[in-house]
Amino acid sequence: MGVINAMIKVKNVTMNYKGAHRSALKDISVDIDRGEFVFLVGPSGCGKSTFIRLLLRELIPTKGDIFIAGHDLINMRRWRVPQLRRNIGCVFQDFKLLPNKTVYENVAFALEVIGSPTKAIRAQVPEVLKLVGLEDKLQDYPDELSGGEQQRVSIARAFANRPSIILADEPTGNLDPTTSSGIMALLNKINRTGTTVLVATHDREMVDSMRKRVIALEEGTLIRDQQRGVYGYEE
Amino acid sequence: MGVINAMIKVKNVTMNYKGAHRSALKDISVDIDRGEFVFLVGPSGCGKSTFIRLLLRELIPTKGDIFIAGHDLINMRRWRVPQLRRNIGCVFQDFKLLPNKTVYENVAFALEVIGSPTKAIRAQVPEVLKLVGLEDKLQDYPDELSGGEQQRVSIARAFANRPSIILADEPTGNLDPTTSSGIMALLNKINRTGTTVLVATHDREMVDSMRKRVIALEEGTLIRDQQRGVYGYEE
Amino acid sequence: MSFRPFYFLKESLVSFKKNWVISMAGVTTVALSLLLVGSFMLFAFAMNSLIKSTEQKVEVVLFLDQGVPGESVEALQAELMSWEEIKNVLYVSKDQALERLKKDFKGSEIVDNITGNPLPASLEITLKDPQKANNVVDRLKDRPEIDDIMHDREIVEKLFAVTRVARWFIAIFVGLLAFASLLLIANAIRLAIYARRKEVTIMRLVGASSWFIRWPFLLEGILQGFIGALIAITLLYIAKVTLIDKIKNSILMFLPIGLSQQEFYQLVFGLIVAGVVIGAAGSVVALRRFLRV
Amino acid sequence: MSFRPFYFLKESLVSFKKNWVISMAGVTTVALSLLLVGSFMLFAFAMNSLIKSTEQKVEVVLFLDQGVPGESVEALQAELMSWEEIKNVLYVSKDQALERLKKDFKGSEIVDNITGNPLPASLEITLKDPQKANNVVDRLKDRPEIDDIMHDREIVEKLFAVTRVARWFIAIFVGLLAFASLLLIANAIRLAIYARRKEVTIMRLVGASSWFIRWPFLLEGILQGFIGALIAITLLYIAKVTLIDKIKNSILMFLPIGLSQQEFYQLVFGLIVAGVVIGAAGSVVALRRFLRV
Ligand SMILES: Nc1ncnc2c1ncn2[C@@H]1O[C@H](COP(=O)(O)OP(=O)(O)OP(=O)(O)O)[C@@H](O)[C@H]1O
Ligand SMILES: Nc1ncnc2c1ncn2[C@@H]1O[C@H](COP(=O)(O)OP(=O)(O)OP(=O)(O)O)[C@@H](O)[C@H]1O
Ligand SMILES: [Mg+2]
Ligand SMILES: [Mg+2]
């Protein structure tokens, strides 16, 4: 298949949520190559999270095809989905931390899932959490953390197992500018090691300063796909 | 008491979470007058949400006194707390929407609680939701909304019953710059009708452009309280 | 802010529907628990009337002196009938006694060898409360009219020991069932409210008073309890009609098994009250923890 | 990624502790349900032996012809002893029969009027299976040695009708209890997993396979079932020692009530297996819905 050249290939995808009166995504086609760094921007409710959830196969599109590293997501058997997800690190907009596990255990879980040996986990988890500045919160539970701290745990979990793709949904929404820059720099560094990175964000400053590829959505339609782009033309 | 001059009076407040190794807030004293507009800024984990939760009496401080409109929050009887909260509109960092109620019902709930007549509720709720741009999502459930849409429901609920104080914790963290400006303009307008507004935020652009009073925290300590301030000195 | 029955009722109904999984768990728990209690109660009623009818067989027989004139006997019979403990007194004449003996020993040679009528006349006493038999015997034993009293104290005591144990077993098990049902229902309701604890906290933070939150949960608990009880009663009724009544009308015609219509209605009423009360109380108790915010 | 027993075991234990409210609800539900089943089983065992001992009282009495010689009687007795249905055969001589009669009618004038010994010798047969009485009677009724057979077909049939109904009642109620317990436990587990559905979804989204998620829940279900069963058994044991054994040793000495040590162990084993299996199966079934992500 010619499909496998792109790391992420989205082809004419339309997504209608059950019961919704309009499509969340309309006929979207995007190719993202291995090792690219892409910003996904657009106003609230334009379909960014939906796009990311499709790539994680949390949702199945109403129409269209999606391929990740050559794997057909539409026809993928259910038991193969975990395999797919283990190669994708996802920062969720609502964090999705396990409430009964500590910060350490939440991050460790992503490694347990891929069967990492205990030794490796003990070494890697504190290291990753240090990268996001949470080295002294290892034993705290999610509901004992501030919003920004929870977000950083979610970020740490997303790249703990060195996935080949990172999908980050609004990863700095709850972070101050300084911490945000740190996280973006980190994502940039990870990207330079060959990881494909897709970041949905509202952070205009960040997008404008980093000058990466920008994909812009509006009301579910792709309105712009620009190399070395900026957040928006107007305003 | 000389205390009742200020709308919000925080006096030497220290907050230690149970089991935490350091104080979330250390000896904070702040007075906010009726009708003021105040930004609360600081890095992730500095204690902004803790401050807001104290004002809502979700938490009781370890030390110090808090007065809201002259009422002593520390010695307040439990059955009087709802009365207090009905005069405070709060935008929560994690939205806190009722999952089993629609957008309409979530906002209506804040009015039911104060005993508004059904007629008034039917008229006011759609109006308030229109202000935040959700007029066509009335019958959706929170888990059918995008992150930003949920945040806007939380905002709508906060000022639906025209409270005398609005506490907003990161109210634009999940919103695009355009929508954010809209929300801030709205808060500003509400403030001009005499409502006291306290906004915890990371949005530097916004803080810098609005030039309101800025209170800055760092690691639980008040490091700056500045009229017509900016987000930060450095960076 | 006052009590608004219609708002709370609407809230509870809507919530019952929206939290379908939870509501159904509550309803089935109530239904099953009450079904167990109810069906064992039916069983207990049946056992009880069986026990009673066994006990009723206990009689005291007074053998009369040969020479006592008819009037004295009638006087004695009348007097005995007026005693509180006594239900009935049957006069068996000498002739009737002989006939009975002949019938009992029919086919045996014993009858042929009896000359004349050696049997005495007797009064057969049925007691209202068979446990009082010893009492009656004690009061009668020195009467001149009476030659001898037949009443096997030992066997009666054994019988009562057995029936007493059976009654105890049943009572203990009914108690255990009731207690277990209560805990099981309370448990299910606790889990149900635990699953919705976040909602409760949010309502508090938005300014809802405790009772404003409590009422819909309370009504929902009542609704769950009521529906559960109705289901239990329906199943019980079907069981009664198809099983017990059939048994009663066929093989067990001769046994005074089972319960009256009135007893059944009492049971039904009891179950509904139990369902509703436990549902309501369970909800309120389970809520308490989460209303502290 | 392979099966890692220690990791899963650790996860389940930790989770059991952290979800204390939920775990306890599960444990108490299992404990209460199994306690009900178990205590009713004890009750059923007791009732069953009571019924059996009542049925055992059914005898067939063969009145022997006056002229039958001693050897024939012995031969008949030996033959009967060899029959499968028959447990015991007791020879009652003419003299023994008269003595009994005198004792039964002591104090009455009937005894004085008996001349000589009109009573026949008899063989009293106890049956292994009392339900076979009619069979035995039919096979014996034309024997020349036998003058008459005493066996009240009607009364025996009535008795068996009663015991049959009692057995049916008990069986139905045991079935109902078992079924209700199963549903109640399944219900509690379903609610428990429902309360944790978000966790399951998150685990799926982070790349956990179904079995990786299932194992800890499964082990937790087993743990809940096991602990619940242990509690039920402990309570039952206490009840047995303090109640049943005491009753057995006092008032009911003469009744062959209650169960052997072995039956009790069987019951215990059954309850543990039931607890564990329902706990495990319930968890797996309840999880299914949420693993679809
Ligand atoms: N329930 C809790 N138990 C223990 N520690 C807590 C709890 N909640 C918050 N903390 C700690 O208190 C500190 C302040 O938290 P707070 O939520 O107030 O920060 P914040 O300023 O709102 O940060 P953010 O901008 O990330 O939301 C943090 O270090 C956090 O880990
Ligand atoms: N489960 C759902 N059912 C129905 N509609 C949904 C559902 N989830 C999202 N939507 C709708 O789909 C549209 C796109 O949602 P999406 O979450 O993708 O937006 P977004 O770009 O992530 O917005 P934000 O920046 O606010 O997070 C929105 O209008 C939203 O209301
Ligand atoms: Mg989104
Ligand atoms: Mg915060």
PDB file of C-alpha atoms in Angstrom, chain A residues 13-143:
ATOM      1  CA  VAL A  13     -12.903  11.297   7.461  1.00  0.00           C
ATOM      2  CA  THR A  14     -16.316  12.446   8.624  1.00  0.00           C
ATOM      3  CA  MET A  15     -17.424  12.032  12.203  1.00  0.00           C
ATOM      4  CA  ASN A  16     -21.026  12.327  13.331  1.00  0.00           C
ATOM      5  CA  TYR A  17     -21.567  11.787  17.032  1.00  0.00           C
ATOM      6  CA  LYS A  18     -24.651   9.782  17.790  1.00  0.00           C
ATOM      7  CA  GLY A  19     -27.535  12.156  18.358  1.00  0.00           C
ATOM      8  CA  ALA A  20     -25.628  15.274  17.343  1.00  0.00           C
ATOM      9  CA  HIS A  21     -27.267  17.558  14.829  1.00  0.00           C
ATOM     10  CA  ARG A  22     -24.085  18.404  12.926  1.00  0.00           C
ATOM     11  CA  SER A  23     -20.845  16.626  12.056  1.00  0.00           C
ATOM     12  CA  ALA A  24     -17.926  17.139  14.413  1.00  0.00           C
ATOM     13  CA  LEU A  25     -15.534  16.578  11.504  1.00  0.00           C
ATOM     14  CA  LYS A  26     -16.346  16.902   7.833  1.00  0.00           C
ATOM     15  CA  ASP A  27     -14.374  15.168   5.109  1.00  0.00           C
ATOM     16  CA  ILE A  28     -10.948  15.684   6.645  1.00  0.00           C
ATOM     17  CA  SER A  29      -7.840  14.437   4.861  1.00  0.00           C
ATOM     18  CA  VAL A  30      -4.439  14.875   6.445  1.00  0.00           C
ATOM     19  CA  ASP A  31      -1.112  13.073   6.132  1.00  0.00           C
ATOM     20  CA  ILE A  32       1.462  13.396   8.852  1.00  0.00           C
ATOM     21  CA  ASP A  33       4.905  11.981   8.219  1.00  0.00           C
ATOM     22  CA  ARG A  34       7.117  10.145  10.625  1.00  0.00           C
ATOM     23  CA  GLY A  35       8.957  12.650  12.809  1.00  0.00           C
ATOM     24  CA  GLU A  36       6.790  15.647  12.063  1.00  0.00           C
ATOM     25  CA  PHE A  37       5.690  18.198  14.674  1.00  0.00           C
ATOM     26  CA  VAL A  38       2.181  19.486  14.002  1.00  0.00           C
ATOM     27  CA  PHE A  39      -0.043  21.990  15.765  1.00  0.00           C
ATOM     28  CA  LEU A  40      -3.779  21.503  15.552  1.00  0.00           C
ATOM     29  CA  VAL A  41      -5.623  24.758  16.152  1.00  0.00           C
ATOM     30  CA  GLY A  42      -9.105  26.148  15.940  1.00  0.00           C
ATOM     31  CA  PRO A  43     -11.847  27.679  18.048  1.00  0.00           C
ATOM     32  CA  SER A  44     -13.515  25.852  20.895  1.00  0.00           C
ATOM     33  CA  GLY A  45     -15.687  22.999  19.641  1.00  0.00           C
ATOM     34  CA  CYS A  46     -14.112  22.861  16.174  1.00  0.00           C
ATOM     35  CA  GLY A  47     -13.217  19.181  16.432  1.00  0.00           C
ATOM     36  CA  LYS A  48      -9.634  19.007  17.685  1.00  0.00           C
ATOM     37  CA  SER A  49     -10.290  16.513  20.450  1.00  0.00           C
ATOM     38  CA  THR A  50     -12.487  14.489  18.135  1.00  0.00           C
ATOM     39  CA  PHE A  51      -9.592  14.268  15.679  1.00  0.00           C
ATOM     40  CA  ILE A  52      -7.273  13.015  18.414  1.00  0.00           C
ATOM     41  CA  ARG A  53      -9.808  10.528  19.739  1.00  0.00           C
ATOM     42  CA  LEU A  54     -10.152   9.105  16.247  1.00  0.00           C
ATOM     43  CA  LEU A  55      -6.398   8.539  16.036  1.00  0.00           C
ATOM     44  CA  LEU A  56      -6.496   6.691  19.366  1.00  0.00           C
ATOM     45  CA  ARG A  57      -9.412   4.652  18.063  1.00  0.00           C
ATOM     46  CA  GLU A  58     -11.465   5.811  21.027  1.00  0.00           C
ATOM     47  CA  LEU A  59     -13.943   6.656  18.276  1.00  0.00           C
ATOM     48  CA  ILE A  60     -14.547   5.110  14.899  1.00  0.00           C
ATOM     49  CA  PRO A  61     -15.304   7.586  12.106  1.00  0.00           C
ATOM     50  CA  THR A  62     -18.667   7.602  10.389  1.00  0.00           C
ATOM     51  CA  LYS A  63     -16.945   7.735   7.043  1.00  0.00           C
ATOM     52  CA  GLY A  64     -13.388   7.616   5.740  1.00  0.00           C
ATOM     53  CA  ASP A  65     -10.187   5.754   6.520  1.00  0.00           C
ATOM     54  CA  ILE A  66      -7.482   6.156   9.086  1.00  0.00           C
ATOM     55  CA  PHE A  67      -4.086   4.481   8.987  1.00  0.00           C
ATOM     56  CA  ILE A  68      -1.493   4.665  11.705  1.00  0.00           C
ATOM     57  CA  ALA A  69       1.964   3.342  10.817  1.00  0.00           C
ATOM     58  CA  GLY A  70       0.202   1.450   8.045  1.00  0.00           C
ATOM     59  CA  HIS A  71      -2.409  -0.171  10.287  1.00  0.00           C
ATOM     60  CA  ASP A  72      -5.988   0.240   9.219  1.00  0.00           C
ATOM     61  CA  LEU A  73      -7.844   1.565  12.266  1.00  0.00           C
ATOM     62  CA  ILE A  74     -11.304   1.053  10.854  1.00  0.00           C
ATOM     63  CA  ASN A  75     -11.015  -2.669  10.352  1.00  0.00           C
ATOM     64  CA  MET A  76      -8.716  -3.334  13.269  1.00  0.00           C
ATOM     65  CA  ARG A  77      -9.801  -6.236  15.511  1.00  0.00           C
ATOM     66  CA  ARG A  78     -10.625  -5.221  19.036  1.00  0.00           C
ATOM     67  CA  TRP A  79      -7.867  -7.275  20.642  1.00  0.00           C
ATOM     68  CA  ARG A  80      -5.270  -5.516  18.524  1.00  0.00           C
ATOM     69  CA  VAL A  81      -6.234  -2.052  19.720  1.00  0.00           C
ATOM     70  CA  PRO A  82      -4.141  -2.146  22.924  1.00  0.00           C
ATOM     71  CA  GLN A  83      -1.085  -2.840  20.778  1.00  0.00           C
ATOM     72  CA  LEU A  84      -1.829   0.292  18.746  1.00  0.00           C
ATOM     73  CA  ARG A  85      -2.341   2.442  21.820  1.00  0.00           C
ATOM     74  CA  ARG A  86       0.909   1.353  23.388  1.00  0.00           C
ATOM     75  CA  ASN A  87       2.695   3.036  20.500  1.00  0.00           C
ATOM     76  CA  ILE A  88       0.789   6.256  21.019  1.00  0.00           C
ATOM     77  CA  GLY A  89       1.302   8.473  24.025  1.00  0.00           C
ATOM     78  CA  CYS A  90      -1.731  10.640  24.628  1.00  0.00           C
ATOM     79  CA  VAL A  91      -2.111  13.718  26.822  1.00  0.00           C
ATOM     80  CA  PHE A  92      -5.843  13.980  27.443  1.00  0.00           C
ATOM     81  CA  GLN A  93      -7.618  17.299  27.726  1.00  0.00           C
ATOM     82  CA  ASP A  94      -9.238  16.062  30.945  1.00  0.00           C
ATOM     83  CA  PHE A  95      -6.039  14.272  32.048  1.00  0.00           C
ATOM     84  CA  LYS A  96      -7.655  10.867  32.626  1.00  0.00           C
ATOM     85  CA  LEU A  97      -5.547   9.930  35.606  1.00  0.00           C
ATOM     86  CA  LEU A  98      -6.398   6.838  37.620  1.00  0.00           C
ATOM     87  CA  PRO A  99      -7.838   8.232  40.871  1.00  0.00           C
ATOM     88  CA  ASN A 100      -6.737   5.299  42.993  1.00  0.00           C
ATOM     89  CA  LYS A 101      -3.141   5.367  41.921  1.00  0.00           C
ATOM     90  CA  THR A 102      -0.420   7.758  43.018  1.00  0.00           C
ATOM     91  CA  VAL A 103       1.432   9.950  40.568  1.00  0.00           C
ATOM     92  CA  TYR A 104       4.200   7.361  40.457  1.00  0.00           C
ATOM     93  CA  GLU A 105       1.770   4.502  39.893  1.00  0.00           C
ATOM     94  CA  ASN A 106      -0.111   6.379  37.189  1.00  0.00           C
ATOM     95  CA  VAL A 107       3.012   6.822  35.154  1.00  0.00           C
ATOM     96  CA  ALA A 108       4.261   3.346  35.991  1.00  0.00           C
ATOM     97  CA  PHE A 109       0.985   1.929  34.707  1.00  0.00           C
ATOM     98  CA  ALA A 110       1.848   2.939  31.142  1.00  0.00           C
ATOM     99  CA  LEU A 111       5.016   0.897  31.514  1.00  0.00           C
ATOM    100  CA  GLU A 112       3.366  -2.066  33.249  1.00  0.00           C
ATOM    101  CA  VAL A 113       1.021  -2.241  30.309  1.00  0.00           C
ATOM    102  CA  ILE A 114       3.821  -2.820  27.842  1.00  0.00           C
ATOM    103  CA  GLY A 115       5.382  -5.360  30.192  1.00  0.00           C
ATOM    104  CA  SER A 116       8.454  -3.389  31.256  1.00  0.00           C
ATOM    105  CA  PRO A 117      10.506  -5.134  33.923  1.00  0.00           C
ATOM    106  CA  THR A 118      10.071  -3.755  37.431  1.00  0.00           C
ATOM    107  CA  LYS A 119      13.657  -2.577  37.548  1.00  0.00           C
ATOM    108  CA  ALA A 120      13.294  -0.463  34.448  1.00  0.00           C
ATOM    109  CA  ILE A 121      10.066   1.023  35.789  1.00  0.00           C
ATOM    110  CA  ARG A 122      11.706   1.979  39.079  1.00  0.00           C
ATOM    111  CA  ALA A 123      14.416   3.799  37.220  1.00  0.00           C
ATOM    112  CA  GLN A 124      12.406   5.475  34.475  1.00  0.00           C
ATOM    113  CA  VAL A 125       9.321   6.770  36.271  1.00  0.00           C
ATOM    114  CA  PRO A 126      11.040   9.241  38.634  1.00  0.00           C
ATOM    115  CA  GLU A 127      13.185  10.388  35.760  1.00  0.00           C
ATOM    116  CA  VAL A 128      10.215  11.175  33.553  1.00  0.00           C
ATOM    117  CA  LEU A 129       8.393  12.901  36.397  1.00  0.00           C
ATOM    118  CA  LYS A 130      11.454  15.025  37.035  1.00  0.00           C
ATOM    119  CA  LEU A 131      11.270  16.239  33.450  1.00  0.00           C
ATOM    120  CA  VAL A 132       7.841  17.744  34.166  1.00  0.00           C
ATOM    121  CA  GLY A 133       8.882  19.100  37.565  1.00  0.00           C
ATOM    122  CA  LEU A 134       6.965  16.698  39.773  1.00  0.00           C
ATOM    123  CA  GLU A 135       9.856  14.901  41.434  1.00  0.00           C
ATOM    124  CA  ASP A 136       8.477  15.708  44.913  1.00  0.00           C
ATOM    125  CA  LYS A 137       4.868  14.622  44.226  1.00  0.00           C
ATOM    126  CA  LEU A 138       5.537  10.948  43.476  1.00  0.00           C
ATOM    127  CA  GLN A 139       3.358   9.592  46.259  1.00  0.00           C
ATOM    128  CA  ASP A 140       0.447  12.041  45.903  1.00  0.00           C
ATOM    129  CA  TYR A 141      -2.934  11.031  44.530  1.00  0.00           C
ATOM    130  CA  PRO A 142      -4.467  12.947  41.603  1.00  0.00           C
ATOM    131  CA  ASP A 143      -7.058  14.664  43.790  1.00  0.00           C
TER     132      ASP A 143
END
